[in-house]
mmCIF file of C-alpha atoms in Angstrom:
data_model
loop_
_atom_site.group_PDB
_atom_site.id
_atom_site.type_symbol
_atom_site.label_atom_id
_atom_site.label_comp_id
_atom_site.label_asym_id
_atom_site.label_seq_id
_atom_site.Cartn_x
_atom_site.Cartn_y
_atom_site.Cartn_z
ATOM 1 C CA UNK P 306 90.889 -35.684 64.200
ATOM 2 C CA UNK P 307 88.521 -34.564 61.458
ATOM 3 C CA UNK P 308 85.208 -33.361 62.785
ATOM 4 C CA UNK P 309 82.170 -32.882 60.591
ATOM 5 C CA UNK P 310 79.729 -30.063 61.161
ATOM 6 C CA UNK P 311 77.026 -28.159 59.365
ATOM 7 C CA UNK P 312 75.237 -24.843 59.340
ATOM 8 C CA UNK P 313 71.989 -23.691 57.754
ATOM 9 C CA UNK P 314 71.315 -19.975 57.424
ATOM 10 C CA UNK P 315 69.282 -17.478 55.391
ATOM 11 C CA UNK P 316 71.135 -16.166 52.351
ATOM 12 C CA UNK P 317 70.371 -13.382 49.907
ATOM 13 C CA UNK P 318 68.393 -15.696 47.571
ATOM 14 C CA UNK P 319 66.938 -18.302 49.926
ATOM 15 C CA UNK P 320 68.552 -20.633 52.443
ATOM 16 C CA UNK P 321 72.105 -21.978 52.373
ATOM 17 C CA UNK P 322 73.334 -25.181 53.981
ATOM 18 C CA UNK P 323 76.996 -26.092 54.352
ATOM 19 C CA UNK P 324 78.520 -29.377 55.498
ATOM 20 C CA UNK P 325 82.217 -29.865 55.975
ATOM 21 C CA UNK P 326 85.218 -30.777 58.035
ATOM 22 C CA UNK P 327 88.014 -28.781 59.570
ATOM 23 C CA UNK P 328 89.717 -29.103 56.136
ATOM 24 C CA UNK P 329 86.900 -27.315 54.280
ATOM 25 C CA UNK P 330 83.450 -27.621 52.742
ATOM 26 C CA UNK P 331 82.240 -30.995 51.471
ATOM 27 C CA UNK P 332 78.706 -30.059 50.485
ATOM 28 C CA UNK P 333 76.685 -26.915 49.765
ATOM 29 C CA UNK P 334 72.968 -26.608 49.162
ATOM 30 C CA UNK P 335 70.861 -23.582 48.306
ATOM 31 C CA UNK P 336 67.085 -23.956 48.553
ATOM 32 C CA UNK P 337 64.015 -21.778 49.229
ATOM 33 C CA UNK P 338 63.394 -23.172 52.751
ATOM 34 C CA UNK P 339 65.430 -24.671 55.603
ATOM 35 C CA UNK P 340 63.265 -27.805 55.384
ATOM 36 C CA UNK P 341 64.351 -28.312 51.764
ATOM 37 C CA UNK P 342 67.979 -27.845 52.812
ATOM 38 C CA UNK P 343 67.598 -30.537 55.477
ATOM 39 C CA UNK P 344 65.994 -32.874 52.963
ATOM 40 C CA UNK P 345 68.688 -32.219 50.352
ATOM 41 C CA UNK P 346 71.550 -32.677 52.827
ATOM 42 C CA UNK P 347 70.011 -35.560 54.819
ATOM 43 C CA UNK P 348 72.575 -38.174 53.785
ATOM 44 C CA UNK P 349 75.477 -35.774 54.330
ATOM 45 C CA UNK P 350 74.310 -34.817 57.824
ATOM 46 C CA UNK P 351 74.812 -38.291 59.299
ATOM 47 C CA UNK P 352 77.467 -38.092 61.987
ATOM 48 C CA UNK P 353 77.705 -34.308 61.820
ATOM 49 C CA UNK P 354 77.084 -31.702 64.462
ATOM 50 C CA UNK P 355 75.165 -28.479 63.913
ATOM 51 C CA UNK P 356 77.378 -25.485 64.550
ATOM 52 C CA UNK P 357 75.877 -22.085 63.797
ATOM 53 C CA UNK P 358 79.330 -20.497 63.850
ATOM 54 C CA UNK P 359 80.797 -22.987 61.366
ATOM 55 C CA UNK P 360 82.330 -21.900 58.082
ATOM 56 C CA UNK P 361 82.341 -18.173 58.845
ATOM 57 C CA UNK P 362 84.982 -17.546 56.164
ATOM 58 C CA UNK P 363 83.030 -19.486 53.536
ATOM 59 C CA UNK P 364 79.860 -17.598 54.463
ATOM 60 C CA UNK P 365 81.688 -14.287 54.105
ATOM 61 C CA UNK P 366 83.027 -15.369 50.692
ATOM 62 C CA UNK P 367 79.508 -16.266 49.501
ATOM 63 C CA UNK P 368 78.231 -12.890 50.729
ATOM 64 C CA UNK P 369 81.014 -11.148 48.765
ATOM 65 C CA UNK P 370 80.167 -13.198 45.657
ATOM 66 C CA UNK P 371 76.505 -12.214 45.802
ATOM 67 C CA UNK P 372 77.552 -8.565 46.177
ATOM 68 C CA UNK P 373 79.529 -8.800 42.933
ATOM 69 C CA UNK P 374 83.001 -10.020 43.994
ATOM 70 C CA UNK P 375 82.993 -12.996 41.626
ATOM 71 C CA UNK P 376 86.513 -14.023 42.634
ATOM 72 C CA UNK P 377 85.439 -14.591 46.242
ATOM 73 C CA UNK P 378 84.491 -18.215 45.543
ATOM 74 C CA UNK P 379 88.177 -19.022 45.023
ATOM 75 C CA UNK P 380 88.849 -18.233 48.693
ATOM 76 C CA UNK P 381 86.598 -21.025 50.006
ATOM 77 C CA UNK P 382 88.514 -24.038 51.317
ATOM 78 C CA UNK P 383 87.156 -27.401 50.170
ATOM 79 C CA UNK P 384 87.507 -30.939 51.456
ATOM 80 C CA UNK P 385 87.316 -33.177 48.376
ATOM 81 C CA UNK P 386 89.103 -36.089 50.064
ATOM 82 C CA UNK P 387 86.147 -38.438 49.500
ATOM 83 C CA UNK P 388 85.837 -37.656 45.784
ATOM 84 C CA UNK P 389 86.644 -40.270 43.137
ATOM 85 C CA UNK P 390 90.005 -39.266 41.575
ATOM 86 C CA UNK P 391 88.704 -38.154 38.168
ATOM 87 C CA UNK P 392 85.780 -36.248 39.691
ATOM 88 C CA UNK P 393 88.136 -34.504 42.113
ATOM 89 C CA UNK P 394 90.444 -33.544 39.255
ATOM 90 C CA UNK P 395 87.493 -32.284 37.184
ATOM 91 C CA UNK P 396 86.147 -30.269 40.117
ATOM 92 C CA UNK P 397 89.558 -28.694 40.750
ATOM 93 C CA UNK P 398 89.885 -27.858 37.031
ATOM 94 C CA UNK P 399 86.414 -26.323 37.065
ATOM 95 C CA UNK P 400 87.455 -24.041 39.918
ATOM 96 C CA UNK P 401 90.210 -22.660 37.657
ATOM 97 C CA UNK P 402 87.735 -21.348 35.071
ATOM 98 C CA UNK P 403 87.771 -17.561 35.510
ATOM 99 C CA UNK P 404 84.520 -15.924 36.591
ATOM 100 C CA UNK P 405 82.435 -14.802 33.647
ATOM 101 C CA UNK P 406 84.151 -17.204 31.246
ATOM 102 C CA UNK P 407 83.079 -20.620 30.044
ATOM 103 C CA UNK P 408 84.834 -23.820 29.024
ATOM 104 C CA UNK P 409 83.582 -26.976 27.330
ATOM 105 C CA UNK P 410 83.199 -30.424 28.852
ATOM 106 C CA UNK P 411 85.991 -31.544 26.476
ATOM 107 C CA UNK P 412 88.306 -28.847 27.920
ATOM 108 C CA UNK P 413 87.386 -29.939 31.418
ATOM 109 C CA UNK P 414 88.130 -33.600 30.635
ATOM 110 C CA UNK P 415 91.539 -32.685 29.204
ATOM 111 C CA UNK P 416 92.366 -30.527 32.229
ATOM 112 C CA UNK P 417 91.391 -33.418 34.516
ATOM 113 C CA UNK P 418 93.819 -35.719 32.693
ATOM 114 C CA UNK P 419 91.424 -37.671 30.452
ATOM 115 C CA UNK P 420 91.072 -35.795 27.145
ATOM 116 C CA UNK P 421 88.629 -38.325 25.655
ATOM 117 C CA UNK P 422 86.293 -38.299 28.657
ATOM 118 C CA UNK P 423 83.967 -35.358 27.991
ATOM 119 C CA UNK P 424 80.956 -37.458 29.049
ATOM 120 C CA UNK P 425 82.676 -38.383 32.311
ATOM 121 C CA UNK P 426 83.415 -34.680 32.857
ATOM 122 C CA UNK P 427 79.698 -34.064 32.382
ATOM 123 C CA UNK P 428 78.947 -36.700 35.019
ATOM 124 C CA UNK P 429 81.408 -35.029 37.399
ATOM 125 C CA UNK P 430 79.574 -31.738 36.950
ATOM 126 C CA UNK P 431 76.187 -33.458 37.396
ATOM 127 C CA UNK P 432 77.402 -34.883 40.718
ATOM 128 C CA UNK P 433 79.039 -31.663 41.899
ATOM 129 C CA UNK P 434 78.402 -31.478 45.668
ATOM 130 C CA UNK P 435 79.351 -27.803 45.847
ATOM 131 C CA UNK P 436 77.420 -26.053 43.083
ATOM 132 C CA UNK P 437 78.445 -22.422 42.800
ATOM 133 C CA UNK P 438 81.696 -22.941 44.748
ATOM 134 C CA UNK P 439 82.749 -25.481 42.123
ATOM 135 C CA UNK P 440 81.352 -23.288 39.352
ATOM 136 C CA UNK P 441 79.872 -25.907 37.036
ATOM 137 C CA UNK P 442 77.661 -23.154 35.621
ATOM 138 C CA UNK P 443 80.798 -22.114 33.696
ATOM 139 C CA UNK P 444 80.920 -25.430 31.805
ATOM 140 C CA UNK P 445 79.028 -25.568 28.520
ATOM 141 C CA UNK P 446 78.695 -27.825 25.500
ATOM 142 C CA UNK P 447 81.310 -27.688 22.732
ATOM 143 C CA UNK P 448 78.642 -26.049 20.538
ATOM 144 C CA UNK P 449 78.463 -23.170 23.020
ATOM 145 C CA UNK P 450 75.025 -24.232 24.251
ATOM 146 C CA UNK P 451 74.143 -24.391 27.918
ATOM 147 C CA UNK P 452 73.594 -27.924 29.190
ATOM 148 C CA UNK P 453 72.059 -29.178 32.458
ATOM 149 C CA UNK P 454 72.414 -27.413 35.762
ATOM 150 C CA UNK P 455 71.127 -29.445 38.679
ATOM 151 C CA UNK P 456 71.392 -26.498 41.049
ATOM 152 C CA UNK P 457 68.390 -24.711 39.619
ATOM 153 C CA UNK P 458 68.130 -25.374 35.888
ATOM 154 C CA UNK P 459 69.366 -23.621 32.776
ATOM 155 C CA UNK P 460 67.752 -20.282 33.693
ATOM 156 C CA UNK P 461 69.828 -20.152 36.900
ATOM 157 C CA UNK P 462 72.975 -21.173 34.988
ATOM 158 C CA UNK P 463 72.397 -18.356 32.483
ATOM 159 C CA UNK P 464 71.698 -15.854 35.279
ATOM 160 C CA UNK P 465 74.925 -16.763 37.122
ATOM 161 C CA UNK P 466 76.951 -16.345 33.933
ATOM 162 C CA UNK P 467 75.317 -12.951 33.300
ATOM 163 C CA UNK P 468 76.017 -11.863 36.884
ATOM 164 C CA UNK P 469 79.689 -12.810 36.494
ATOM 165 C CA UNK P 470 80.079 -11.199 33.072
ATOM 166 C CA UNK P 471 78.630 -7.956 34.431
ATOM 167 C CA UNK P 472 81.215 -7.888 37.196
ATOM 168 C CA UNK P 473 80.979 -5.883 40.441
ATOM 169 C CA UNK P 474 77.973 -3.603 40.790
#
């Protein structure tokens, strides 16, 4: 039986909320306050149980990432079973982009099996439920310009790319 649970805890740059199943994370939110986390995750919290010990491995991976181990995000198990097929394929392809590197929406569409669907790849990134873990900050326009980042705006996207390009401290 799949059980859903969530945890909200203070992270190095604000609060982090995680929702998932025994298969892995389904949703991640990072906000300045726990109240904003609850508001952001409200729909995803229906039918879940708070468990302060949940997702210990994912929490440890995030801690490692913020300390400079940019590959740590790859160790987080995800549950994308509810994702539409193309979105799931795009999200999995996005996870294969090496830390500190970028790829275009056109590349992402091709990797997800629909080479002429760059706009749809953009929509998949816009609806990414696991920003940072599915590193949509590594996806840029074909011109090389940064485009939208719903998890904090273009300044955050640029900062994450700089952090990854710098490597471990």
